Amino acid sequence: MEMDRMDGTRQGQGGFGRFGRLAPALAVLALFVAAWLLGWFDYVSLSNLIMHRHALAARVSDHFAVALVVYFFVYAGLVAVSFPGASLLTVTAGLLFGAIAGGSVTVLAATLGATCIFLVARSSFGDVLERRAGPFVSRMVEGFNRDAFNYLLFLRLAPVFPFWVVNIVPGLVNMPVRAFVAATFLGIIPGTFAYAFIGAGLDSVIAAQEQANPGCAAAGTCSIDPSALVTAKLLLAMLALAVVSVLPVIVRKWRAPGNAG
């Protein structure tokens, strides 16, 4: 009887432990679903930014510090729930706060948000995902196992991987938090400031559209393609930085004893 009670207690504790590990991930999922159902993500669009930019700029001008703090926490929260349109918010920051202030606060907020979802992934479902990962994730895991810091730095600099994926995968290999924070902070600086500078010059793009189609800004009908704001030169520059980031790994592998001679 006593042994049965002890076994039942262990099973209950095991179930509670599993739920406790999943609780952070479930909370993030609940926030994402709630935001989607309430239509919050719909507000983050280029047309809305164009329509309301003057009102937003006036509020920021009157309460610059408060607006900066609010933006910081909103951005960090959206990154933490893996919101897919964070780059547009970076453009918004450049438009409202200027390229330097907007880019700086975005780097800090993105690093905080990325670290939050990284910790959630590592504590909640890292072991499960590693066992069930497909070939794409498995290749990324192999890269992290070889040289976590430089590999993450490469993934941050290379504009070819979704930001939220790169936040979660390091949790599969229990990457040290300090290395994750440092590689994320350094790796997102070029791309973040590139988008912030795009935002700082967005008014001139809108003005050109207004000349071709008067009243389009107020009506939200200006035909500005967000992808057109990112030039080929910008992508090539970021790719070059990504290649530079993995040079230490390549050199180390080339100089390994097995490759000598």
mmCIF file of C-alpha atoms in Angstrom, residues 26-227:
data_model
loop_
_atom_site.group_PDB
_atom_site.id
_atom_site.type_symbol
_atom_site.label_atom_id
_atom_site.label_comp_id
_atom_site.label_asym_id
_atom_site.label_seq_id
_atom_site.Cartn_x
_atom_site.Cartn_y
_atom_site.Cartn_z
ATOM 1 C CA LEU A 26 1.937 27.304 -23.656
ATOM 2 C CA ALA A 27 1.870 30.880 -22.348
ATOM 3 C CA VAL A 28 3.713 32.150 -25.438
ATOM 4 C CA LEU A 29 1.378 30.184 -27.704
ATOM 5 C CA ALA A 30 -1.670 31.564 -25.878
ATOM 6 C CA LEU A 31 -0.398 35.139 -26.288
ATOM 7 C CA PHE A 32 0.240 34.608 -29.991
ATOM 8 C CA VAL A 33 -3.219 33.118 -30.591
ATOM 9 C CA ALA A 34 -4.909 35.860 -28.546
ATOM 10 C CA ALA A 35 -3.109 38.600 -30.488
ATOM 11 C CA TRP A 36 -4.060 36.933 -33.772
ATOM 12 C CA LEU A 37 -7.718 36.492 -32.807
ATOM 13 C CA LEU A 38 -7.985 40.079 -31.561
ATOM 14 C CA GLY A 39 -6.511 41.352 -34.821
ATOM 15 C CA TRP A 40 -3.543 43.082 -33.211
ATOM 16 C CA PHE A 41 -1.181 41.870 -35.921
ATOM 17 C CA ASP A 42 -3.378 43.528 -38.565
ATOM 18 C CA TYR A 43 -2.413 46.948 -37.226
ATOM 19 C CA VAL A 44 1.231 46.348 -38.120
ATOM 20 C CA SER A 45 1.188 47.073 -41.843
ATOM 21 C CA LEU A 46 2.955 49.464 -44.178
ATOM 22 C CA SER A 47 -0.323 51.087 -45.251
ATOM 23 C CA ASN A 48 -1.278 51.823 -41.631
ATOM 24 C CA LEU A 49 2.168 53.263 -40.979
ATOM 25 C CA ILE A 50 1.863 55.560 -44.003
ATOM 26 C CA MET A 51 -1.642 56.700 -43.043
ATOM 27 C CA HIS A 52 -0.877 57.427 -39.395
ATOM 28 C CA ARG A 53 2.774 58.478 -39.562
ATOM 29 C CA HIS A 54 2.105 62.179 -38.894
ATOM 30 C CA ALA A 55 -0.049 61.447 -35.829
ATOM 31 C CA LEU A 56 2.527 58.976 -34.534
ATOM 32 C CA ALA A 57 5.373 61.418 -35.165
ATOM 33 C CA ALA A 58 3.521 64.146 -33.244
ATOM 34 C CA ARG A 59 3.024 61.878 -30.225
ATOM 35 C CA VAL A 60 6.645 60.779 -30.296
ATOM 36 C CA SER A 61 7.784 64.397 -30.513
ATOM 37 C CA ASP A 62 5.722 65.286 -27.428
ATOM 38 C CA HIS A 63 6.739 62.224 -25.384
ATOM 39 C CA PHE A 64 9.964 60.958 -26.931
ATOM 40 C CA ALA A 65 11.367 59.046 -23.926
ATOM 41 C CA VAL A 66 8.034 57.432 -23.056
ATOM 42 C CA ALA A 67 7.456 56.435 -26.681
ATOM 43 C CA LEU A 68 10.926 54.905 -26.833
ATOM 44 C CA VAL A 69 10.283 52.814 -23.709
ATOM 45 C CA VAL A 70 6.857 51.698 -24.959
ATOM 46 C CA TYR A 71 8.341 50.736 -28.322
ATOM 47 C CA PHE A 72 11.104 48.769 -26.573
ATOM 48 C CA PHE A 73 8.696 46.581 -24.616
ATOM 49 C CA VAL A 74 6.244 46.165 -27.502
ATOM 50 C CA TYR A 75 9.037 45.075 -29.840
ATOM 51 C CA ALA A 76 10.572 42.708 -27.279
ATOM 52 C CA GLY A 77 7.159 41.174 -26.624
ATOM 53 C CA LEU A 78 6.423 40.662 -30.319
ATOM 54 C CA VAL A 79 9.786 38.982 -30.858
ATOM 55 C CA ALA A 80 9.148 36.774 -27.816
ATOM 56 C CA VAL A 81 5.898 35.500 -29.374
ATOM 57 C CA SER A 82 7.633 35.052 -32.753
ATOM 58 C CA PHE A 83 5.684 37.784 -34.550
ATOM 59 C CA PRO A 84 6.676 37.575 -38.241
ATOM 60 C CA GLY A 85 6.574 41.311 -39.093
ATOM 61 C CA ALA A 86 9.258 42.680 -36.799
ATOM 62 C CA SER A 87 11.260 44.176 -39.696
ATOM 63 C CA LEU A 88 8.404 46.599 -40.420
ATOM 64 C CA LEU A 89 8.531 47.758 -36.803
ATOM 65 C CA THR A 90 12.246 48.424 -37.260
ATOM 66 C CA VAL A 91 11.414 50.603 -40.269
ATOM 67 C CA THR A 92 8.828 52.357 -38.084
ATOM 68 C CA ALA A 93 11.450 53.008 -35.414
ATOM 69 C CA GLY A 94 13.743 54.600 -37.986
ATOM 70 C CA LEU A 95 10.898 56.784 -39.225
ATOM 71 C CA LEU A 96 9.749 57.926 -35.771
ATOM 72 C CA PHE A 97 12.946 57.994 -33.702
ATOM 73 C CA GLY A 98 15.644 58.432 -36.330
ATOM 74 C CA ALA A 99 18.054 55.813 -37.613
ATOM 75 C CA ILE A 100 20.475 55.870 -34.656
ATOM 76 C CA ALA A 101 18.005 55.952 -31.751
ATOM 77 C CA GLY A 102 15.537 53.680 -33.539
ATOM 78 C CA GLY A 103 18.185 51.166 -34.517
ATOM 79 C CA SER A 104 19.768 51.142 -31.056
ATOM 80 C CA VAL A 105 16.544 50.539 -29.131
ATOM 81 C CA THR A 106 15.515 47.861 -31.633
ATOM 82 C CA VAL A 107 18.781 45.949 -31.212
ATOM 83 C CA LEU A 108 18.301 45.906 -27.434
ATOM 84 C CA ALA A 109 14.617 44.963 -27.647
ATOM 85 C CA ALA A 110 15.192 42.245 -30.242
ATOM 86 C CA THR A 111 17.992 40.748 -28.151
ATOM 87 C CA LEU A 112 15.747 40.664 -25.074
ATOM 88 C CA GLY A 113 12.812 39.142 -26.959
ATOM 89 C CA ALA A 114 15.006 36.571 -28.702
ATOM 90 C CA THR A 115 16.566 35.554 -25.387
ATOM 91 C CA CYS A 116 13.127 35.073 -23.835
ATOM 92 C CA ILE A 117 11.900 32.699 -26.550
ATOM 93 C CA PHE A 118 15.290 30.934 -26.568
ATOM 94 C CA LEU A 119 14.948 30.219 -22.841
ATOM 95 C CA VAL A 120 11.362 29.065 -23.324
ATOM 96 C CA ALA A 121 12.428 26.699 -26.113
ATOM 97 C CA ARG A 122 15.303 25.307 -24.087
ATOM 98 C CA SER A 123 13.285 24.706 -20.928
ATOM 99 C CA SER A 124 10.009 23.567 -22.483
ATOM 100 C CA PHE A 125 10.617 21.389 -25.503
ATOM 101 C CA GLY A 126 14.293 21.315 -26.393
ATOM 102 C CA ASP A 127 14.727 17.557 -25.841
ATOM 103 C CA VAL A 128 11.512 16.662 -27.667
ATOM 104 C CA LEU A 129 12.282 18.818 -30.708
ATOM 105 C CA GLU A 130 15.840 17.550 -30.917
ATOM 106 C CA ARG A 131 14.596 13.942 -31.049
ATOM 107 C CA ARG A 132 11.901 14.714 -33.623
ATOM 108 C CA ALA A 133 13.710 17.370 -35.649
ATOM 109 C CA GLY A 134 13.640 17.094 -39.414
ATOM 110 C CA PRO A 135 16.733 17.202 -41.645
ATOM 111 C CA PHE A 136 16.704 21.020 -41.911
ATOM 112 C CA VAL A 137 16.774 21.532 -38.141
ATOM 113 C CA SER A 138 19.193 18.621 -37.698
ATOM 114 C CA ARG A 139 21.724 20.328 -39.988
ATOM 115 C CA MET A 140 21.405 23.515 -37.958
ATOM 116 C CA VAL A 141 21.911 21.540 -34.736
ATOM 117 C CA GLU A 142 25.109 20.041 -36.175
ATOM 118 C CA GLY A 143 26.377 23.543 -36.931
ATOM 119 C CA PHE A 144 25.704 24.686 -33.384
ATOM 120 C CA ASN A 145 27.456 21.626 -31.967
ATOM 121 C CA ARG A 146 30.583 22.458 -33.986
ATOM 122 C CA ASP A 147 30.905 26.143 -33.052
ATOM 123 C CA ALA A 148 27.804 27.622 -31.464
ATOM 124 C CA PHE A 149 28.858 31.279 -31.230
ATOM 125 C CA ASN A 150 30.195 31.723 -34.763
ATOM 126 C CA TYR A 151 27.428 29.631 -36.290
ATOM 127 C CA LEU A 152 24.738 31.704 -34.578
ATOM 128 C CA LEU A 153 26.552 34.881 -35.599
ATOM 129 C CA PHE A 154 26.461 33.654 -39.209
ATOM 130 C CA LEU A 155 22.733 32.868 -38.990
ATOM 131 C CA ARG A 156 22.015 36.320 -37.583
ATOM 132 C CA LEU A 157 23.989 38.087 -40.291
ATOM 133 C CA ALA A 158 22.791 35.978 -43.224
ATOM 134 C CA PRO A 159 19.360 37.276 -44.341
ATOM 135 C CA VAL A 160 18.122 33.826 -45.377
ATOM 136 C CA PHE A 161 16.730 32.274 -42.189
ATOM 137 C CA PRO A 162 13.557 33.303 -40.311
ATOM 138 C CA PHE A 163 14.453 35.196 -37.142
ATOM 139 C CA TRP A 164 12.125 33.116 -34.956
ATOM 140 C CA VAL A 165 13.658 29.832 -36.137
ATOM 141 C CA VAL A 166 17.133 31.046 -35.206
ATOM 142 C CA ASN A 167 15.785 32.007 -31.778
ATOM 143 C CA ILE A 168 14.452 28.517 -31.076
ATOM 144 C CA VAL A 169 17.005 26.116 -32.578
ATOM 145 C CA PRO A 170 19.894 27.082 -30.221
ATOM 146 C CA GLY A 171 17.670 25.912 -27.371
ATOM 147 C CA LEU A 172 17.838 22.401 -28.813
ATOM 148 C CA VAL A 173 21.552 22.176 -28.081
ATOM 149 C CA ASN A 174 21.542 23.989 -24.736
ATOM 150 C CA MET A 175 23.706 26.801 -26.073
ATOM 151 C CA PRO A 176 25.085 28.938 -23.212
ATOM 152 C CA VAL A 177 22.900 31.965 -22.563
ATOM 153 C CA ARG A 178 25.815 34.416 -22.612
ATOM 154 C CA ALA A 179 27.012 33.157 -25.989
ATOM 155 C CA PHE A 180 23.462 33.346 -27.369
ATOM 156 C CA VAL A 181 22.976 36.914 -26.142
ATOM 157 C CA ALA A 182 26.370 38.081 -27.427
ATOM 158 C CA ALA A 183 26.013 36.476 -30.879
ATOM 159 C CA THR A 184 22.447 37.742 -31.221
ATOM 160 C CA PHE A 185 23.336 41.286 -30.164
ATOM 161 C CA LEU A 186 26.316 41.527 -32.516
ATOM 162 C CA GLY A 187 24.699 39.647 -35.383
ATOM 163 C CA ILE A 188 21.524 41.713 -35.663
ATOM 164 C CA ILE A 189 23.238 45.112 -35.589
ATOM 165 C CA PRO A 190 23.907 45.434 -39.371
ATOM 166 C CA GLY A 191 20.452 44.331 -40.508
ATOM 167 C CA THR A 192 18.643 46.294 -37.823
ATOM 168 C CA PHE A 193 20.370 49.560 -38.639
ATOM 169 C CA ALA A 194 19.868 48.924 -42.357
ATOM 170 C CA TYR A 195 16.102 48.757 -41.820
ATOM 171 C CA ALA A 196 16.231 51.733 -39.445
ATOM 172 C CA PHE A 197 17.977 53.837 -42.100
ATOM 173 C CA ILE A 198 15.345 52.713 -44.610
ATOM 174 C CA GLY A 199 12.713 53.987 -42.183
ATOM 175 C CA ALA A 200 14.518 57.278 -41.722
ATOM 176 C CA GLY A 201 14.286 57.858 -45.481
ATOM 177 C CA LEU A 202 10.746 56.558 -45.886
ATOM 178 C CA ASP A 203 9.193 60.035 -45.970
ATOM 179 C CA SER A 204 10.964 60.815 -49.242
ATOM 180 C CA VAL A 205 9.643 57.574 -50.771
ATOM 181 C CA ILE A 206 6.111 58.430 -49.637
ATOM 182 C CA ALA A 207 6.479 61.976 -51.005
ATOM 183 C CA ALA A 208 7.410 60.570 -54.422
ATOM 184 C CA GLN A 209 4.331 58.355 -54.343
ATOM 185 C CA GLU A 210 2.188 61.343 -53.330
ATOM 186 C CA GLN A 211 3.386 63.250 -56.380
ATOM 187 C CA ALA A 212 2.447 60.377 -58.665
ATOM 188 C CA ASN A 213 -0.823 59.627 -56.856
ATOM 189 C CA PRO A 214 -2.048 62.627 -54.800
ATOM 190 C CA GLY A 215 -3.900 61.664 -51.624
ATOM 191 C CA CYS A 216 -2.671 58.076 -51.590
ATOM 192 C CA ALA A 217 -0.969 58.427 -48.194
ATOM 193 C CA ALA A 218 -4.128 59.541 -46.405
ATOM 194 C CA ALA A 219 -6.175 56.873 -48.173
ATOM 195 C CA GLY A 220 -3.623 54.144 -47.540
ATOM 196 C CA THR A 221 -3.342 53.344 -51.238
ATOM 197 C CA CYS A 222 0.287 54.272 -51.903
ATOM 198 C CA SER A 223 1.825 51.372 -53.819
ATOM 199 C CA ILE A 224 5.053 50.872 -51.906
ATOM 200 C CA ASP A 225 6.383 47.333 -52.044
ATOM 201 C CA PRO A 226 8.227 46.599 -48.761
ATOM 202 C CA SER A 227 10.587 44.228 -50.574
#
